[in-house]
Structures are given as C-alpha cells and as structure tokens.
mmCIF file of C-alpha atoms in Angstrom:
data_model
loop_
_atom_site.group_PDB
_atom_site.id
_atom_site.type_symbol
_atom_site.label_atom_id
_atom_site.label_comp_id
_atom_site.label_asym_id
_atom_site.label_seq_id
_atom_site.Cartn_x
_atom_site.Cartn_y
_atom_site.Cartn_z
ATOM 1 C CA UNK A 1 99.056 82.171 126.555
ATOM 2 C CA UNK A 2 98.847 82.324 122.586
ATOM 3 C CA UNK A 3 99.690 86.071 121.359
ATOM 4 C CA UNK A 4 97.373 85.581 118.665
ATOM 5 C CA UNK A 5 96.712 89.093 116.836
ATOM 6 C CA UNK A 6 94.338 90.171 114.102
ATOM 7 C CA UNK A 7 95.688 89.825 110.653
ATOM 8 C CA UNK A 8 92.725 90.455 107.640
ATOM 9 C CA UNK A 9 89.089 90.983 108.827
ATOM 10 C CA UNK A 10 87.344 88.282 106.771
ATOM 11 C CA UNK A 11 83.719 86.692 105.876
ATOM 12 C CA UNK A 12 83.140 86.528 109.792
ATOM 13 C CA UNK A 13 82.885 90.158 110.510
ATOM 14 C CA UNK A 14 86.081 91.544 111.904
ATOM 15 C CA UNK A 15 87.538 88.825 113.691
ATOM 16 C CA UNK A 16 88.963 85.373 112.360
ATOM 17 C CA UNK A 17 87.430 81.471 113.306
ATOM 18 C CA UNK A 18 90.128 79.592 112.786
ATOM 19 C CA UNK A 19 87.989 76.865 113.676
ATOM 20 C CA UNK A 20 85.732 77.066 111.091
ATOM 21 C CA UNK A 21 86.365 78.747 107.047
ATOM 22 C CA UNK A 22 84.064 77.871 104.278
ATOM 23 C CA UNK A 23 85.970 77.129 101.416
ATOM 24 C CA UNK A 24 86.045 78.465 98.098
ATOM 25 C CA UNK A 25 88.307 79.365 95.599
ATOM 26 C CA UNK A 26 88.809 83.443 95.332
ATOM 27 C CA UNK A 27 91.033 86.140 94.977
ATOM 28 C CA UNK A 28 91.270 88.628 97.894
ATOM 29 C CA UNK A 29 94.256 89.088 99.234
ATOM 30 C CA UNK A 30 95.449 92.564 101.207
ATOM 31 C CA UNK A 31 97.149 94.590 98.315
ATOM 32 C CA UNK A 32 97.666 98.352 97.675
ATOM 33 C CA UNK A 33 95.779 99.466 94.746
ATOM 34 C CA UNK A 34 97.922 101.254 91.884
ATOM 35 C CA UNK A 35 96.472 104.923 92.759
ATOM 36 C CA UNK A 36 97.652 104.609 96.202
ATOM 37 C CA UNK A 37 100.871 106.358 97.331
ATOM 38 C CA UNK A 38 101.526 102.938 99.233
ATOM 39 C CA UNK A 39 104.268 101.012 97.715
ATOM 40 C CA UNK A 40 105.320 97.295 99.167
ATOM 41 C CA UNK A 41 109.017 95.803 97.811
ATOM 42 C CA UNK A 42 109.855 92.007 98.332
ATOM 43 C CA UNK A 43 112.721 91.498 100.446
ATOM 44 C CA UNK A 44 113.296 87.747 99.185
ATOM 45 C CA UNK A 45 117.197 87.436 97.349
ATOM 46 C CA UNK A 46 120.059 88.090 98.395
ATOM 47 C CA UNK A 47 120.290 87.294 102.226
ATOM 48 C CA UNK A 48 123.142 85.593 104.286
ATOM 49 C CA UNK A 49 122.266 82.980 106.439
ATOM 50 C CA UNK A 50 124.266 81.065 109.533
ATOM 51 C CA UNK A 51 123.123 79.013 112.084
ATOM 52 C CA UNK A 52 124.712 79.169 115.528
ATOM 53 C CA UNK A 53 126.514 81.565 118.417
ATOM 54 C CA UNK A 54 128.159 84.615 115.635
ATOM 55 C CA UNK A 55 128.754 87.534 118.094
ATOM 56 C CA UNK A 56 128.337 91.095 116.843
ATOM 57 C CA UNK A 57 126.540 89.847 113.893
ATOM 58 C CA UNK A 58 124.227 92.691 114.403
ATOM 59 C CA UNK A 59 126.778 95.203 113.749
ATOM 60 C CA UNK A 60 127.128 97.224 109.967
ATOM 61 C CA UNK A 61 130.730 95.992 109.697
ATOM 62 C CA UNK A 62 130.348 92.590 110.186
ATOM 63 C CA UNK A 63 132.114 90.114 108.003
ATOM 64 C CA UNK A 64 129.232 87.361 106.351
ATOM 65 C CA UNK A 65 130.862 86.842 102.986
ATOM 66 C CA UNK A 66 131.199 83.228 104.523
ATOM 67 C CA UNK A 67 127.808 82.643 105.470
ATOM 68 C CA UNK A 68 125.258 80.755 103.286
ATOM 69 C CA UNK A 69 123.207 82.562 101.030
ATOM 70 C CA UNK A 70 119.814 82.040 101.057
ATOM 71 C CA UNK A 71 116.601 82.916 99.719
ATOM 72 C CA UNK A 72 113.140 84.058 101.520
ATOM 73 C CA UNK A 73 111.087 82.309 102.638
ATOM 74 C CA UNK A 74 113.705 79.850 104.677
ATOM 75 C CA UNK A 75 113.877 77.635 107.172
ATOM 76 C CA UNK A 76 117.129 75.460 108.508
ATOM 77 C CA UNK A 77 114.701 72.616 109.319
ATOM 78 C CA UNK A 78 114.350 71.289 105.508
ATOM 79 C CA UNK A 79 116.248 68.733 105.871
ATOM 80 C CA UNK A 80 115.024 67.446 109.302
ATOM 81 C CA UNK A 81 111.228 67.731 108.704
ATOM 82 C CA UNK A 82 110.497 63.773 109.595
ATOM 83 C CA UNK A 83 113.274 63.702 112.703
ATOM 84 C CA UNK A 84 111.901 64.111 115.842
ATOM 85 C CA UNK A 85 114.895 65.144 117.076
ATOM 86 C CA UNK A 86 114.854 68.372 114.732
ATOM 87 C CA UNK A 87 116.888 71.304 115.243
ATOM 88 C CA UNK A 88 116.371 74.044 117.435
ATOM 89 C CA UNK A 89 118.530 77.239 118.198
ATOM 90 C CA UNK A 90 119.751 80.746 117.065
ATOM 91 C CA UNK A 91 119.803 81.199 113.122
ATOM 92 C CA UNK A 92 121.415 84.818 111.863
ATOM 93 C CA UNK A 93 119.711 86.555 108.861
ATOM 94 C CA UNK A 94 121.717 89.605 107.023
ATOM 95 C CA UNK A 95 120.740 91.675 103.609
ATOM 96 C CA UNK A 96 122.466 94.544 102.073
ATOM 97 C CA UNK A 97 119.490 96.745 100.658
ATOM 98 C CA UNK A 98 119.311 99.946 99.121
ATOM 99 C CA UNK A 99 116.490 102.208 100.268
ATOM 100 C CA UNK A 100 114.006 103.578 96.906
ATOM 101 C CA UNK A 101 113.504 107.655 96.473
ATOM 102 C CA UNK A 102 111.462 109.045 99.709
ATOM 103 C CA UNK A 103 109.173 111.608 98.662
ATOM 104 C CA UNK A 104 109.115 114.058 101.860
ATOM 105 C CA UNK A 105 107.402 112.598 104.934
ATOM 106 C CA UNK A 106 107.189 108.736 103.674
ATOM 107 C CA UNK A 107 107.672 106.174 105.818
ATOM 108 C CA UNK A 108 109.440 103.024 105.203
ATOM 109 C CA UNK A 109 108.077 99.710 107.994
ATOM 110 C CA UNK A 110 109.630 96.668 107.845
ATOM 111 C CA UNK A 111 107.174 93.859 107.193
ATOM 112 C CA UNK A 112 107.268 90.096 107.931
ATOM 113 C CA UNK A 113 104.507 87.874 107.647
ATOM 114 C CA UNK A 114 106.374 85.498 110.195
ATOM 115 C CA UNK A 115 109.409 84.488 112.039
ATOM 116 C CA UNK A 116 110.135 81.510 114.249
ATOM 117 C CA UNK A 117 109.880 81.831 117.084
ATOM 118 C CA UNK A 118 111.345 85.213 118.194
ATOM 119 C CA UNK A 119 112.812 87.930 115.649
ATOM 120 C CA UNK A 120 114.994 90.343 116.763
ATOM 121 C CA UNK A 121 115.530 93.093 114.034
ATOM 122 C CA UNK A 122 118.467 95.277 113.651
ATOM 123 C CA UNK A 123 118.948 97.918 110.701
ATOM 124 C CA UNK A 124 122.198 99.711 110.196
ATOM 125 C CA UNK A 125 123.244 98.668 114.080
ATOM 126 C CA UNK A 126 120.176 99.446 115.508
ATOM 127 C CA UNK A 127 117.784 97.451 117.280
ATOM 128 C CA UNK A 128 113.635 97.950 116.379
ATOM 129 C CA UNK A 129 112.534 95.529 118.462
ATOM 130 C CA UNK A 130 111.564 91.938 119.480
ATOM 131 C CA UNK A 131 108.459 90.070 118.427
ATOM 132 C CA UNK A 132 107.785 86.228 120.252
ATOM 133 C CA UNK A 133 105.432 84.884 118.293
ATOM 134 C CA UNK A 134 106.624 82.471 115.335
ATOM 135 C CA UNK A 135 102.677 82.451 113.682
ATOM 136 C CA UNK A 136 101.682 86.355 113.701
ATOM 137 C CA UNK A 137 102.990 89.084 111.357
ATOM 138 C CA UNK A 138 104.503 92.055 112.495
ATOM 139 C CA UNK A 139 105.855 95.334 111.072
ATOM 140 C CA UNK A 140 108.613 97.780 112.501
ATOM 141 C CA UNK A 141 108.901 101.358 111.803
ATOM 142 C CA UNK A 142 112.434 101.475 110.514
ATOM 143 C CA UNK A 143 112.597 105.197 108.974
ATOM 144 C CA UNK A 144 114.788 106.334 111.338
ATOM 145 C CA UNK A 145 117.148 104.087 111.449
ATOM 146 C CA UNK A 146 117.615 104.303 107.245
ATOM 147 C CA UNK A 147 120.150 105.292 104.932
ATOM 148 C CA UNK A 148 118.306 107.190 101.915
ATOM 149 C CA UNK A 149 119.394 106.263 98.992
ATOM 150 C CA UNK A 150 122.670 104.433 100.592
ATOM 151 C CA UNK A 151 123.663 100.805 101.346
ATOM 152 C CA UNK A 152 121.265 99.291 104.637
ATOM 153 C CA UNK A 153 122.033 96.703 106.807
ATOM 154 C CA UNK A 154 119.080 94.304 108.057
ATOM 155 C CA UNK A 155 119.593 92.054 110.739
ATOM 156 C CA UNK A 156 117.035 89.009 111.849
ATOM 157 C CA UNK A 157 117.928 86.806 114.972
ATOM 158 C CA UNK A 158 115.558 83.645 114.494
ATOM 159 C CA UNK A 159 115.464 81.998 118.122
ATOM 160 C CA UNK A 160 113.341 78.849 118.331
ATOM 161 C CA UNK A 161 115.453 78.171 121.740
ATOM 162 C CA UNK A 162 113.046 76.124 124.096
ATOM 163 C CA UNK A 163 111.007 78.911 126.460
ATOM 164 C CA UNK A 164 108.406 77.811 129.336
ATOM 165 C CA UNK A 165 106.914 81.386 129.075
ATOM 166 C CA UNK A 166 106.259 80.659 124.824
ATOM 167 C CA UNK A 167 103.838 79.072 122.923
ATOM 168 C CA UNK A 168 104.291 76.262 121.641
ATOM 169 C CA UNK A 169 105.649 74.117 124.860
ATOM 170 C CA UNK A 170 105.223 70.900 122.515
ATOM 171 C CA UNK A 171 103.528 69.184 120.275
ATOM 172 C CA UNK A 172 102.979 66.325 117.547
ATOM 173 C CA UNK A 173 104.404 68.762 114.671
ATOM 174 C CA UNK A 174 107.958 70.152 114.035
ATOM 175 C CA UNK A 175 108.888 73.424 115.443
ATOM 176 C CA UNK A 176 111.010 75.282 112.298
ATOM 177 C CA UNK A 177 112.963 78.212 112.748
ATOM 178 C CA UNK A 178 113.746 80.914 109.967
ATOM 179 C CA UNK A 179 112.029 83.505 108.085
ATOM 180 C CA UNK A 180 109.836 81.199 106.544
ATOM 181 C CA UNK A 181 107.004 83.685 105.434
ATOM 182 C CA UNK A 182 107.690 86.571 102.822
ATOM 183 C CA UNK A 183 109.379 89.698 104.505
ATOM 184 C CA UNK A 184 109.140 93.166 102.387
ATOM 185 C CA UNK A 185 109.529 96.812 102.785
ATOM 186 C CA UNK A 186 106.139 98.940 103.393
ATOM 187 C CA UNK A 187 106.262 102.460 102.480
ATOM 188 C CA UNK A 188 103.338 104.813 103.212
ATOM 189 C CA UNK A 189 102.725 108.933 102.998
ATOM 190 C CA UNK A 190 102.988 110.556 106.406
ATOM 191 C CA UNK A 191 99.370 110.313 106.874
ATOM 192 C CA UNK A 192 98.174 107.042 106.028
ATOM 193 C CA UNK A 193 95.838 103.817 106.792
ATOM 194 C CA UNK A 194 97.696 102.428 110.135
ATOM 195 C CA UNK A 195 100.502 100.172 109.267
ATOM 196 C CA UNK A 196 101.212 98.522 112.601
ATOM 197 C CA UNK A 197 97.862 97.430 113.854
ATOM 198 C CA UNK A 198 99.630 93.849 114.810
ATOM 199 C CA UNK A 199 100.694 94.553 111.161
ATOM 200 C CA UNK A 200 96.856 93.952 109.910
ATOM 201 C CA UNK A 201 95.271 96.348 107.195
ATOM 202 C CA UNK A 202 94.265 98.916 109.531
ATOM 203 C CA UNK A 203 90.930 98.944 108.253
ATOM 204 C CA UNK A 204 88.447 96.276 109.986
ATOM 205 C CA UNK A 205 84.818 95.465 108.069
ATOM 206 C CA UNK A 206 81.562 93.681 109.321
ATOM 207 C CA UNK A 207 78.373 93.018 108.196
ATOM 208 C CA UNK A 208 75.528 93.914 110.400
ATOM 209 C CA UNK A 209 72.710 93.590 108.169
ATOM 210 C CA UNK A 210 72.655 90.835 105.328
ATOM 211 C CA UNK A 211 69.371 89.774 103.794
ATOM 212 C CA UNK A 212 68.015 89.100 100.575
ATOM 213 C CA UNK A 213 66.582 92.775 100.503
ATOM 214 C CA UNK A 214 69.683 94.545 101.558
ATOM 215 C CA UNK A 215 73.156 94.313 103.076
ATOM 216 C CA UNK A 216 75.133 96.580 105.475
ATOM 217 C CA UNK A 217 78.447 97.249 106.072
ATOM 218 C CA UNK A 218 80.281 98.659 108.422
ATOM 219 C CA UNK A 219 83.865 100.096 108.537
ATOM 220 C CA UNK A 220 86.771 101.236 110.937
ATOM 221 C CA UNK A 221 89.139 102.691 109.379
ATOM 222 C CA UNK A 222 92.477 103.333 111.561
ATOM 223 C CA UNK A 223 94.492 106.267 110.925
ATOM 224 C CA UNK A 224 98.294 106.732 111.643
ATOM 225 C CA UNK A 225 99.212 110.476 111.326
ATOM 226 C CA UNK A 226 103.303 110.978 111.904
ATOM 227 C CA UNK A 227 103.515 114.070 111.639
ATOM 228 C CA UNK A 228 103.504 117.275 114.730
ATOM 229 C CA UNK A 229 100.498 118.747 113.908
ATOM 230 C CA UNK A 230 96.844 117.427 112.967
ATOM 231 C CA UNK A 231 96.010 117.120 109.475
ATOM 232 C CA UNK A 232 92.275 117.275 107.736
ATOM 233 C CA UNK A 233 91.792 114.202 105.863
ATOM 234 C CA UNK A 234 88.798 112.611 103.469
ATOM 235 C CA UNK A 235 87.863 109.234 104.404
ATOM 236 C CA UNK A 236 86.592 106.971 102.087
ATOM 237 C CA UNK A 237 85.214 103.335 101.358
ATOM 238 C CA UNK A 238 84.144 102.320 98.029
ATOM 239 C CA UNK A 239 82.968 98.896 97.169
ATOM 240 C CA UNK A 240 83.170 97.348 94.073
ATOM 241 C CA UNK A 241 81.533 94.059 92.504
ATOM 242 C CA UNK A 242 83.406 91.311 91.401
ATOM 243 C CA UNK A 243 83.319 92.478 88.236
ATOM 244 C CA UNK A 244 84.949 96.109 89.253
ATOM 245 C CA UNK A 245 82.048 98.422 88.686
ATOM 246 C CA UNK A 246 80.924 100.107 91.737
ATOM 247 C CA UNK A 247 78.046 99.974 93.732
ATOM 248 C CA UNK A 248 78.233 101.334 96.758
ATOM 249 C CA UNK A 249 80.413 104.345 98.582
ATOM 250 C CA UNK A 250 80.545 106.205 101.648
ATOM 251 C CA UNK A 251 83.040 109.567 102.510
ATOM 252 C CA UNK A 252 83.544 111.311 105.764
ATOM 253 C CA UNK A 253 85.961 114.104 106.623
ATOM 254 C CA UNK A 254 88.257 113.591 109.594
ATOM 255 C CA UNK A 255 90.821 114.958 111.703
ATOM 256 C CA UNK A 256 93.685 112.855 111.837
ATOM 257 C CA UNK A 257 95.587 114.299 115.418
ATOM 258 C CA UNK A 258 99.006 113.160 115.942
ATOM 259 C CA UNK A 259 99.261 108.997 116.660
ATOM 260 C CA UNK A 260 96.209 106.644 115.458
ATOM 261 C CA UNK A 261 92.583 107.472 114.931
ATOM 262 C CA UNK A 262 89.454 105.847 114.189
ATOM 263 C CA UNK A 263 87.139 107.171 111.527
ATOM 264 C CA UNK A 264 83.888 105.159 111.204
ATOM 265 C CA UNK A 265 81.783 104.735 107.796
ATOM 266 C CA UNK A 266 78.864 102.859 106.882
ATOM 267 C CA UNK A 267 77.678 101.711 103.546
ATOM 268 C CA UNK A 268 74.154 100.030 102.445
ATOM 269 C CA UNK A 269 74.150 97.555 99.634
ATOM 270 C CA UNK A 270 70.817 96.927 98.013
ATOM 271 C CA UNK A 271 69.985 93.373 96.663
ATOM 272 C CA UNK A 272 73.464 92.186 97.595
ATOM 273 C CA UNK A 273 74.590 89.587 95.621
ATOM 274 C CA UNK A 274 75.562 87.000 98.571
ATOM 275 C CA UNK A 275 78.339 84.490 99.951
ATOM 276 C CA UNK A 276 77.643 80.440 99.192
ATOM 277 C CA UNK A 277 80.302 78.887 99.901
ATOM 278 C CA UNK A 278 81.483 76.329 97.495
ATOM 279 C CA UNK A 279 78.347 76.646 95.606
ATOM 280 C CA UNK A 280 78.887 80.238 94.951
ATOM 281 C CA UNK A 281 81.888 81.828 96.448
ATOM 282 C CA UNK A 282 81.010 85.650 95.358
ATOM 283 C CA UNK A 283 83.215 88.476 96.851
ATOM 284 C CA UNK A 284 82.892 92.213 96.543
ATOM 285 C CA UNK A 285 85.975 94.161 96.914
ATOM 286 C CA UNK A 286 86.143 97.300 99.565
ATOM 287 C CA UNK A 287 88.745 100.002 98.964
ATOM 288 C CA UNK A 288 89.459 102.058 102.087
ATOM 289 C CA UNK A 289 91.136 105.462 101.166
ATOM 290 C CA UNK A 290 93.025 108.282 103.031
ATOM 291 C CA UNK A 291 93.773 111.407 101.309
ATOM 292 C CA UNK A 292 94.704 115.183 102.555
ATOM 293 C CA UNK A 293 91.676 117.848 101.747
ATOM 294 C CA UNK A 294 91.322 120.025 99.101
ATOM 295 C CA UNK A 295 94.591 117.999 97.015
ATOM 296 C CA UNK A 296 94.425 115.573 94.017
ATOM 297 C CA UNK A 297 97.665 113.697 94.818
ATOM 298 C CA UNK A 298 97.396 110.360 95.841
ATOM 299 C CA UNK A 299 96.502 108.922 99.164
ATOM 300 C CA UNK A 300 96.955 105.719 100.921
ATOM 301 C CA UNK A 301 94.725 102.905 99.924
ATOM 302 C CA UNK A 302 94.019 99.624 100.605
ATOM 303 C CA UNK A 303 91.803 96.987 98.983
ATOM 304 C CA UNK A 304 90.076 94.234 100.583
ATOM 305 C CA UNK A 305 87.782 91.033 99.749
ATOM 306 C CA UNK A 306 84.578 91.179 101.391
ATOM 307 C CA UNK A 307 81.727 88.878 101.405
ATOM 308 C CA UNK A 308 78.103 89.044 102.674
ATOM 309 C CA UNK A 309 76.663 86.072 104.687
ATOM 310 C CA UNK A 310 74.809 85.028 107.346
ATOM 311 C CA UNK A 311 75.540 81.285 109.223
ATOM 312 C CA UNK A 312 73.896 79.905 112.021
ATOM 313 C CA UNK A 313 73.694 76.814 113.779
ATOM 314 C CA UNK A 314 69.610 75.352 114.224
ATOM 315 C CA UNK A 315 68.637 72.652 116.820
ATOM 316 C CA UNK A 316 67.042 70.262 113.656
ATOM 317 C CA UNK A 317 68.196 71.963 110.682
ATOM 318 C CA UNK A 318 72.067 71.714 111.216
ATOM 319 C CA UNK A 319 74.507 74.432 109.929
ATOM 320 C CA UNK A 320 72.856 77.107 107.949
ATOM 321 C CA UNK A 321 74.094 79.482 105.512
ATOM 322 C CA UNK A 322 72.226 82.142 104.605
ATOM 323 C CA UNK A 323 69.395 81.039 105.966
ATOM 324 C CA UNK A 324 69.792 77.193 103.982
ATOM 325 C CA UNK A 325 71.470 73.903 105.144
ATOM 326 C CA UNK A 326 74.852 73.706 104.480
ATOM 327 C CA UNK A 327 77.004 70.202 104.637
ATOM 328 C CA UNK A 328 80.005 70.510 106.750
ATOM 329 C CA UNK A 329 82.566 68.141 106.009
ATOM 330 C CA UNK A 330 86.271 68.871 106.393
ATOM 331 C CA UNK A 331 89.959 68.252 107.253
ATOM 332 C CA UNK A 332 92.381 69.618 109.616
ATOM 333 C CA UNK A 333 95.076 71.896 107.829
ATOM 334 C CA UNK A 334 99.000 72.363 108.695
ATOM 335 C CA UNK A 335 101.376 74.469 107.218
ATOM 336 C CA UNK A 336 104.049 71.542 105.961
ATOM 337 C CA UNK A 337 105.803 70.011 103.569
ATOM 338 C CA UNK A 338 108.225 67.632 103.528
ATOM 339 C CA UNK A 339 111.038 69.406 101.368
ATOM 340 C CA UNK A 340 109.759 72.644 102.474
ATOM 341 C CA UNK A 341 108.597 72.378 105.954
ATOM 342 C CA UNK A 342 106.860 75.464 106.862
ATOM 343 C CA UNK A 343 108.938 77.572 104.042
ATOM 344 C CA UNK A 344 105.842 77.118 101.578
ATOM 345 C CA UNK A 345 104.866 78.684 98.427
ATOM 346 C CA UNK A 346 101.910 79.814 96.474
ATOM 347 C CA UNK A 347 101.530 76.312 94.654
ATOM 348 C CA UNK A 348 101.858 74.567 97.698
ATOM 349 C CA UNK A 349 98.582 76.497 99.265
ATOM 350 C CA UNK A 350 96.958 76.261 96.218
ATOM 351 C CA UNK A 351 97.834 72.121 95.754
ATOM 352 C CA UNK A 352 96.188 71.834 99.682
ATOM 353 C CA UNK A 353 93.218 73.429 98.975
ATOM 354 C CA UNK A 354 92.630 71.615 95.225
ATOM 355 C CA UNK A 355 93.316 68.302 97.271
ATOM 356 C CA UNK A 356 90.477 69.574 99.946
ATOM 357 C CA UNK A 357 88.065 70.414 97.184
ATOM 358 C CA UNK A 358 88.420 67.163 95.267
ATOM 359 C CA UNK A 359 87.986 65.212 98.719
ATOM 360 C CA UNK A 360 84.447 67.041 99.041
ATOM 361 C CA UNK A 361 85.043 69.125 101.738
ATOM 362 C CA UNK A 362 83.546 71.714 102.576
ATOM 363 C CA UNK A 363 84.953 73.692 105.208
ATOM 364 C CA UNK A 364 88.801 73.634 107.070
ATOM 365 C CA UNK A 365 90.098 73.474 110.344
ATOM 366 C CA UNK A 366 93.215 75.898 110.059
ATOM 367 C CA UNK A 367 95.430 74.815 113.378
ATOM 368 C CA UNK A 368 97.011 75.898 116.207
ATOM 369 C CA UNK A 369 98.293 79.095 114.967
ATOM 370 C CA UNK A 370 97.605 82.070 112.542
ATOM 371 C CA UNK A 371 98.250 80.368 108.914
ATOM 372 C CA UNK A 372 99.110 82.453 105.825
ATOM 373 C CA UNK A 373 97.279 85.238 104.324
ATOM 374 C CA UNK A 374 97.238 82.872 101.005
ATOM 375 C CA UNK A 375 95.049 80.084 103.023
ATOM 376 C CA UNK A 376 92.378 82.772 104.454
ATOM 377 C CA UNK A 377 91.977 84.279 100.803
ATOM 378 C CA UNK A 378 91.535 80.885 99.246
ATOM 379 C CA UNK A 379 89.307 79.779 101.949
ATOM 380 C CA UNK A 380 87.266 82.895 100.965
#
C-alpha cells in the first residue's frame, strides 16, 4: 500500500482530502517566523549529477568533477516526458556544502520535499537512511554525521528501479526520477517544535466549533527535546488576522522529557471572520511557539495558515459551505510539464491554478499522490 504521511494540517481539520480542496488564491505556506531560532537554507546550486551503476559514489573521496552539474529541483526524465518508454534506473546526486555557525545544542535535519522513488542519503560517508516513497517529504537528522564549519559531503541515490512491493506498479503518467522537489538544511534549538513528524510542521490544528457566533480551535503541538535531561518549556499559540493584528492566544507550561511530547492548547475566536471559498478565501495565521522558562532568547516557531469552515453534504441542498450551497465544479490536477516533468516551479503552480480559476472551477482533484506544499497553500 501507499505510504502516504501527513504533510501541513489544512482547512479540513488535521488531516488532508486530496479528493476534494476548495480553491482560492492565498498565502500560507509552512515558514519559520523571523523571531524564531529556526533557520531553513536552500540546498538548490551546485550539485553533481550522473545517471547509472558509479560504485563508491557514496564515499567523501570520490572523484565527480566529471559528472553533470545540475541544479535542484531535477529530474533525468526532461527530455523523455511524452515517451512511453521513459527512463528508469539509479541517478547519483553529490554537493559540497559548508555547514553555518551552530550555536550550542542546534540541530541541523536534512530536508527534502521529495525524491523519486527511493532516496538513500549519505553525508560525509555515512548513511541516514532510506525513504521509498517518491510523493512524501522526509527529513533526516544529520548532526552527527557533520563537519562544523568544514567542507560536507551529501550523497542522494534516486532509484525509480521497477519494485512489486512499491507504489506506483503502473500507470497512465510518467514515473520521473531525481530530486525534483526543493531539498534544504533545517536547523532548530535543542528543544524545539518536532522536525521529523513524516517531516510535517509538528504542530497539527482543527476546528471543532465554527459558527457565526464563535469559532474554536484546537492545537497539538509536538515537542522534540534532544537533550539528557527534561527541560520546562512555555507553549504557545497565537493567532493572528489576515491583516497581522492579533486576536486570539493561548499559553501552557510543559515538560518537554527526553524524545517527543504532546502539549495540547485551545483557543476561542469570537465572531470569526470565516472561509468562502472562491468567494472569500479569508485565512488567519496560527503561530505555534516553544521557548525555555524564565529566558527571553528566542524559541522555535512556526507559522501556519488556518481557516474556519464548516462543509457538508445535504440530501436536496447539495454541497454546503458554511451552512450555504456551494457549486462544485472542477478538474483533475498532475504535477507535469512537458519541459519540466515533475521538476516544477512556483510559476508553474501558480499558471495551473490561474488556468483552473479562469475555467470556473471551483474545487481540485489533486491525484494519486501527495502534491506540493505550493498547490495545498494556493488551494487554500
């Protein structure tokens, strides 16, 4: 079966339909907020590329000044997007990076929105792991394995070699290999909002309660502590309208043991100012924060979009939203184009979903697999 994993908890209440998204133009993608500790660095230039059998290409001393160089996101099926006959196989990956100042107990994850089909990851000779799925995202913990302030080694083995026990057998689409989503260095404090939760944003939000009257929301918050010892925390949420002013907050104190923890908040929003879809595509923004006790240094944070809804489906009245009939009428989405394959940009999201809006539709089937972050925040 499908690994599919959660990526950003979004309008449905902390779990995707990939089935089903409303669309409407809006920001809200996962980002660290500038007072958080958390800093993310693109890991797109610079990378040597070869396709085929290269033996001990994992290794610090190999020899890749004859290997292509490439940018990220990549894929070696550009040229063979229309062929059904399109390449499939083992395609090597190797960057020379230097590793940013650690303040004392940081830690540095390695993230990539996607690699097809499996990823094997190597840095400075050693192996982090395996991930077989070419849709999800997935982070590694690579702290160890770095060279502080020195030169670093990465390693990627893309395998989209045919598998009986791996999604997908077949199908009417081409199969690309590559890093063909955005890969990027993650570094958090020691104590911080959980960074490999099927590298999601650690913090999941829902919606119990939306009316006219009020809204309520609910929060998880996970917490990865790396450190020996447990450490007293302050958790907090604070949501903000669109317009940044804020309108609604909730704090709780928590120990943070050794590993992941949970730490639960709730927040009530009078007179919420609600999701409409295309007719009004209103998001609030929630700001989940972790910070030691008693200290005014930074914490970890991370902001997330968050609207308030309510959908239904009545017997007579159709698809309602918010309590009024909404008209669904939509298209099926892929992740292609034909210079690009599955290597897309911004634009190219963007250009899909302007083509989907001047069509008249109204919602988006998103299939087969996990899409981009980009076509979930522009869906919202």
């Amino acid at each position: 079966m499908p690994k599919f994993f959660p990526m950003k908890p979004v309008l449905c209440g902390g779990f995707r339909v990939a089935i089903l998204v409303v669309l409407a133009f809006a920001a809200g993608a996962l980002q660290a907020a500038d007072a958080s500790a958390r800093r993310q660095i693109p890991l797109r230039t610079g990378w040597r590329f070869y396709f085929g059998d290269a033996p001990g290409a994992w290794q610090t001393a190999f020899d890749d000044q004859a290997w292509e160089t490439v940018s990220v996101p990549h894929t070696w099926n550009e040229a063979d997007s229309t062929d059904a006959k399109f390449r499939r196989g083992t395609g090597w990956y190797r960057l020379h990076f230097a590793t940013p100042p650690l303040a004392a107990g940081e830690r540095v994850y390695l993230d990539f929105r996607a690699v097809s089909l499996v990823a094997t990851v190597w840095v400075n000779g050693r192996q982090l792991g395996t991930h077989d799925n070419g849709f999800s995202a997935f982070r590694f913990d690579a702290t160890e394995a770095l060279r502080p302030g020195g030169d670093n080694t990465l390693v990627v083995l893309a395998d989209t070699t045919w598998r009986d026990d791996l999604p997908p057998r077949a199908g009417d689409f081409t199969l690309c290999g590559g890093i063909y989503r955005d890969a990027s260095l993650l570094i958090t404090p020691a104590v911080a909002i959980e960074p490999l939760d099927h590298a999601s944003s650690g913090i999941y939000l829902t919606t119990p309660e939306v009316t006219a009257d009020q809204a309520k929301l609910h929060a998880r918050v996970l917490v990865r502590n790396t450190l020996d010892r447990p450490q007293p925390v302050m958790v907090r949420v604070a949501l903000s309208d669109a317009g940044g002013a804020s309108v609604a907050e909730a704090r709780v104190k928590h120990l943070a043991a050794p590993g992941v923890t949970e730490a639960v908040l709730d927040l009530t929003l009078p007179k919420p100012h609600r999701w409409q879809g295309r007719r009004d595509p209103y998001l609030y923004s929630a700001a989940a924060t972790v910070s030691a006790e008693g200290e005014n240094r930074a914490g970890d944070e991370v902001t997330q979009s968050v609207g308030f809804r309510t959908f239904r489906i009545d017997g007579e009245r159709g698809f309602l939203l918010n309590d009024e009939p909404y008209d669904l009428r939509g298209a099926n989405l892929h992740q292609d184009r034909a210079e690009r394959v599955w290597a897309l940009t911004p634009a190219d999201h963007e250009q899909d979903f302007r083509l989907m809006l001047e069509m008249g539709c109204t919602f988006v089937r998103l299939v087969h697999y996990q899409h981009d972050e980009a076509d979930y925040a522009l869906a919202d």
